[in-house]
mmCIF file of C-alpha atoms in Angstrom:
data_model
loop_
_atom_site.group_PDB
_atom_site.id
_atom_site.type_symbol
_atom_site.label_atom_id
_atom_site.label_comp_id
_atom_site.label_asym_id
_atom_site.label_seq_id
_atom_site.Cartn_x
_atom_site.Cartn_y
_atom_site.Cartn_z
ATOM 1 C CA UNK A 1 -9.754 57.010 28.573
ATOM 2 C CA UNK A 2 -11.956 54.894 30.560
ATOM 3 C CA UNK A 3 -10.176 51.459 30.398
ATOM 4 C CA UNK A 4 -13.018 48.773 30.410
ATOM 5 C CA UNK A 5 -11.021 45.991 31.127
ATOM 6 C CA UNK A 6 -12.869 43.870 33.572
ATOM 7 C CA UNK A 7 -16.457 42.685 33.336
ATOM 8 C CA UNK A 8 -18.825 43.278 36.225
ATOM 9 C CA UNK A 9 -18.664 39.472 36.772
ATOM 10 C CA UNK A 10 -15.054 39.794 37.298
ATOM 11 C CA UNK A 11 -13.664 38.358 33.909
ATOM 12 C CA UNK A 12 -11.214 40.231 31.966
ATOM 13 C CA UNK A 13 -11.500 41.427 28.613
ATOM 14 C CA UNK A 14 -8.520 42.131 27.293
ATOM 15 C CA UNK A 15 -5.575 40.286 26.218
ATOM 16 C CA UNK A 16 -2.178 41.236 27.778
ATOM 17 C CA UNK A 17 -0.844 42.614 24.902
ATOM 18 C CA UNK A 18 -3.606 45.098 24.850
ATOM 19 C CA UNK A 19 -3.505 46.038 28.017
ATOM 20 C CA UNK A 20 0.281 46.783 27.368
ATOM 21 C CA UNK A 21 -0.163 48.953 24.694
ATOM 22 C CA UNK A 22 -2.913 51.063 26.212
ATOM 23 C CA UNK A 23 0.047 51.453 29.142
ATOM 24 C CA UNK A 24 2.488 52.415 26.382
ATOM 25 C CA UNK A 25 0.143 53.468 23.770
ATOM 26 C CA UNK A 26 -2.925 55.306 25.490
ATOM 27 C CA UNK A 27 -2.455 56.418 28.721
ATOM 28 C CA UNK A 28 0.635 58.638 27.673
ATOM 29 C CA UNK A 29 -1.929 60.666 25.260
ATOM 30 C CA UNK A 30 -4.501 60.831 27.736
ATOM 31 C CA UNK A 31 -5.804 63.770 29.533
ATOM 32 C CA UNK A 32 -7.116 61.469 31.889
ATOM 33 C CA UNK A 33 -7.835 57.884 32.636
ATOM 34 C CA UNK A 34 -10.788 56.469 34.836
ATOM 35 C CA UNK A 35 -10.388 53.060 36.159
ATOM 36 C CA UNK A 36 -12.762 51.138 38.486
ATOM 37 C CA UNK A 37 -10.565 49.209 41.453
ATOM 38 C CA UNK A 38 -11.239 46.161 39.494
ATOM 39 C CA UNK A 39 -8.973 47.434 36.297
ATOM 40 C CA UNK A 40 -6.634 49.610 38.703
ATOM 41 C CA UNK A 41 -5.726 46.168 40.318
ATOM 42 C CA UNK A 42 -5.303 44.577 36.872
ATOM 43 C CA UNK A 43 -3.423 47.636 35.344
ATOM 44 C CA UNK A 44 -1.033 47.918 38.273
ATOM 45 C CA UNK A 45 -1.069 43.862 38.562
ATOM 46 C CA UNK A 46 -1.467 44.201 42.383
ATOM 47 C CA UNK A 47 -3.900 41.606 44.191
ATOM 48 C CA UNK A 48 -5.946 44.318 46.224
ATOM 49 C CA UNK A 49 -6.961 47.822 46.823
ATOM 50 C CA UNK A 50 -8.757 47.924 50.026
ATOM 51 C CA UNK A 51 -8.599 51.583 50.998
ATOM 52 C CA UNK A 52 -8.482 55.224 50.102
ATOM 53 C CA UNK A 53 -5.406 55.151 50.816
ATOM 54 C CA UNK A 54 -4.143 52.511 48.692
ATOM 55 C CA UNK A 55 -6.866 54.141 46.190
ATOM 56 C CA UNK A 56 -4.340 57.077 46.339
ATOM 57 C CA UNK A 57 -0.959 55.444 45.974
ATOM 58 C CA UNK A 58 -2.524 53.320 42.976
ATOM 59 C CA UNK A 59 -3.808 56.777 41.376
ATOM 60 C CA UNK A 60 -0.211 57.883 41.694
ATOM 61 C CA UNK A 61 1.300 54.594 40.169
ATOM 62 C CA UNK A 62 -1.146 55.090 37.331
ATOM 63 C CA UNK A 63 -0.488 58.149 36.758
ATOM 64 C CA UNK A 64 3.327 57.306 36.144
ATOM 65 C CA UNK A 65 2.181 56.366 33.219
ATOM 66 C CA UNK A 66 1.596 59.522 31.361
ATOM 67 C CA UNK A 67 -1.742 60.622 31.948
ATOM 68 C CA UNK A 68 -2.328 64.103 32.971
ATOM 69 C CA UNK A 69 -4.468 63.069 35.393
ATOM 70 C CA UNK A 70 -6.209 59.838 36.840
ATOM 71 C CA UNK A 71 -9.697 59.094 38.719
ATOM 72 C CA UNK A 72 -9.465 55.853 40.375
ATOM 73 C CA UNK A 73 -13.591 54.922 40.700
ATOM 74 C CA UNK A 74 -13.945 53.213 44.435
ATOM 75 C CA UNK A 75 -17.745 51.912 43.785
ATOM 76 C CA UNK A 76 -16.233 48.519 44.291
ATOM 77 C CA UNK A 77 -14.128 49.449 47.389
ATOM 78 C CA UNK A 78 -14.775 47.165 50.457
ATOM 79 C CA UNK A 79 -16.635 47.900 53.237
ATOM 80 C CA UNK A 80 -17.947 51.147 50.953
ATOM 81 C CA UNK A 81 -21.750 50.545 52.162
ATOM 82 C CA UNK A 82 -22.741 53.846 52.748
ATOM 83 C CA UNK A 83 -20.554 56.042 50.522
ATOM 84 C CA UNK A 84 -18.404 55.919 47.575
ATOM 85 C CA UNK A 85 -15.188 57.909 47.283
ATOM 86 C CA UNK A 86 -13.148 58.191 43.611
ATOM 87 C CA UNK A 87 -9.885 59.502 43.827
ATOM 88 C CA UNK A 88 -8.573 62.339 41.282
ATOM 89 C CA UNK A 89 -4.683 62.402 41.145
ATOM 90 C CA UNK A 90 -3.010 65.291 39.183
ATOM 91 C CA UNK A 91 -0.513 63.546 37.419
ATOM 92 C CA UNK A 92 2.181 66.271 37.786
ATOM 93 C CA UNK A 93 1.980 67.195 41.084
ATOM 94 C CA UNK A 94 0.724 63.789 42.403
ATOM 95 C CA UNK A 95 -1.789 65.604 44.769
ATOM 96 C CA UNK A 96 -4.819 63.860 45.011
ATOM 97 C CA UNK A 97 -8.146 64.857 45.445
ATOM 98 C CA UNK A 98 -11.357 62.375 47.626
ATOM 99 C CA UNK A 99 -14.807 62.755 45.709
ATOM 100 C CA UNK A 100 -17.204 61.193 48.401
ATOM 101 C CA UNK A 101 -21.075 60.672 47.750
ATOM 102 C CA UNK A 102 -23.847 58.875 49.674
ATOM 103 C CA UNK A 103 -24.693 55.462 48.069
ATOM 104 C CA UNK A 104 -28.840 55.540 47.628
ATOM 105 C CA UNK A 105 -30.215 52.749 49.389
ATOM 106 C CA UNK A 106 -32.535 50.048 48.000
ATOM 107 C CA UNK A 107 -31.139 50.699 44.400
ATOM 108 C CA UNK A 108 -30.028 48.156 42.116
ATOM 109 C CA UNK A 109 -29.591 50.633 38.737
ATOM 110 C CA UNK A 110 -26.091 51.173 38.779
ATOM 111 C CA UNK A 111 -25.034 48.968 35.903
ATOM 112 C CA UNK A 112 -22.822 51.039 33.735
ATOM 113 C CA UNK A 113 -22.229 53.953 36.061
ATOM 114 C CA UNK A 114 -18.832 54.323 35.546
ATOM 115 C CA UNK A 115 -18.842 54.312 31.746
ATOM 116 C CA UNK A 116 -21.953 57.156 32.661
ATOM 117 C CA UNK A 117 -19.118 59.211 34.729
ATOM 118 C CA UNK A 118 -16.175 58.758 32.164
ATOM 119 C CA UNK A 119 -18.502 59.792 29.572
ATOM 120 C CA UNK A 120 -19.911 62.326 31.201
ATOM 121 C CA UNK A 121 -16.333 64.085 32.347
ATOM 122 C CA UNK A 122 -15.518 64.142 28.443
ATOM 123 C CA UNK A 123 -18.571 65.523 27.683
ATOM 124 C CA UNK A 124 -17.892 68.073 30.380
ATOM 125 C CA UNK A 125 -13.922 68.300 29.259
ATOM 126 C CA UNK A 126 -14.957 68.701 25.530
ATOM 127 C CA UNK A 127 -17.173 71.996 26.629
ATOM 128 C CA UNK A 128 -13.914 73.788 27.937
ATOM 129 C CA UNK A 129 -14.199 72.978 31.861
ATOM 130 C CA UNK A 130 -11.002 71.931 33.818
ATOM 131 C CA UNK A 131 -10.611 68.403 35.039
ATOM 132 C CA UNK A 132 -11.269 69.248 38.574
ATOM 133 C CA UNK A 133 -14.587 70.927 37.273
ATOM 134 C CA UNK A 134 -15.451 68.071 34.694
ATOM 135 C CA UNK A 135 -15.092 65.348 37.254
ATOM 136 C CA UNK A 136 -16.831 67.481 40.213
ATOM 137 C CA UNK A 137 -19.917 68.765 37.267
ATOM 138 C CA UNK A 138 -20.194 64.512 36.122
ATOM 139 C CA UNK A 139 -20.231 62.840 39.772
ATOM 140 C CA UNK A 140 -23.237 65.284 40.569
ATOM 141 C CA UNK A 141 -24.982 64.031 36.951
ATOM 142 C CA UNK A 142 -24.339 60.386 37.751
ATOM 143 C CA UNK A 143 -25.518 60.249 41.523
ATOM 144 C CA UNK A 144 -28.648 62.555 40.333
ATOM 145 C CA UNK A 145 -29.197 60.074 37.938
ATOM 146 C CA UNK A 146 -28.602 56.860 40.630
ATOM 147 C CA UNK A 147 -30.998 58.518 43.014
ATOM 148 C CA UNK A 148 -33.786 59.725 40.800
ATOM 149 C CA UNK A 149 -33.735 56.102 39.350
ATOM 150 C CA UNK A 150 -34.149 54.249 42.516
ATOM 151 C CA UNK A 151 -38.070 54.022 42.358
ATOM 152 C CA UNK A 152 -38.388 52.200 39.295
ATOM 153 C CA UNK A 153 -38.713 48.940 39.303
ATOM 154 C CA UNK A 154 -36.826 47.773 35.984
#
């Protein structure tokens, strides 16, 4: 379930009831949820998530939840200039896992990347891989994608 809850301007775009029910609803049916810090924040109604490690102890909140698993998406983390890092938390052993890739430079084509990974991972999910696979086979498709895109002028 990739939770699009909060516009890239910042607004969100859900009411609070239906963020509530995809708490009680959704996320208990889910294999695995994939919030950017942005809806993290807003889901765990916390003011900021500022580092990997809060990135972890939100992933471990969220997955209280009921998801089997959760990848907290850190493109928006502060101070992230060179490198993002998403954060996969097993939901039943609350271990948590860093996913860290270089950020390409002089790139602005990275609208909708994190609907790209979420959707990607279930494509991935829906041929039979595990999670840890999925996530690992989707962040190498989306920063391919980011980098080989970075020429274009669109």
């Amino acid at each position: 379930v990739d939770p699009v809850m909060v516009s890239t301007s910042g607004h969100t775009l859900l009411e609070d009831d239906a963020i509530q029910s995809l708490k009680d609803e959704l996320f208990p049916c889910a294999t695995l949820i994939t919030p950017n810090l942005p809806e993290a924040r807003l889901l765990l109604g916390v003011k900021d998530i500022e580092s990997v490690a809060a990135m972890e102890t939100g992933a471990r909140q969220l997955a209280a939840m009921g998801p089997r698993w959760v990848l907290v998406k850190g493109g928006h983390l502060p101070g992230s200039d060179q490198e993002a890092t998403d954060i996969l938390c097993n939901g039943e052993t609350g271990e948590c896992i860093q996913f860290t890739s270089k950020l390409v430079a002089n790139t602005n084509h990275t609208h909708g990347t994190g609907c790209t990974l979420a959707s990607s991972i279930a494509a991935h999910l829906a041929r039979g891989l595990q999670v840890l696979q999925a996530v690992k086979e989707a962040k190498d498709f989306v920063s391919g994608a980011i980098a080989s895109s970075a020429h274009l002028a669109l």
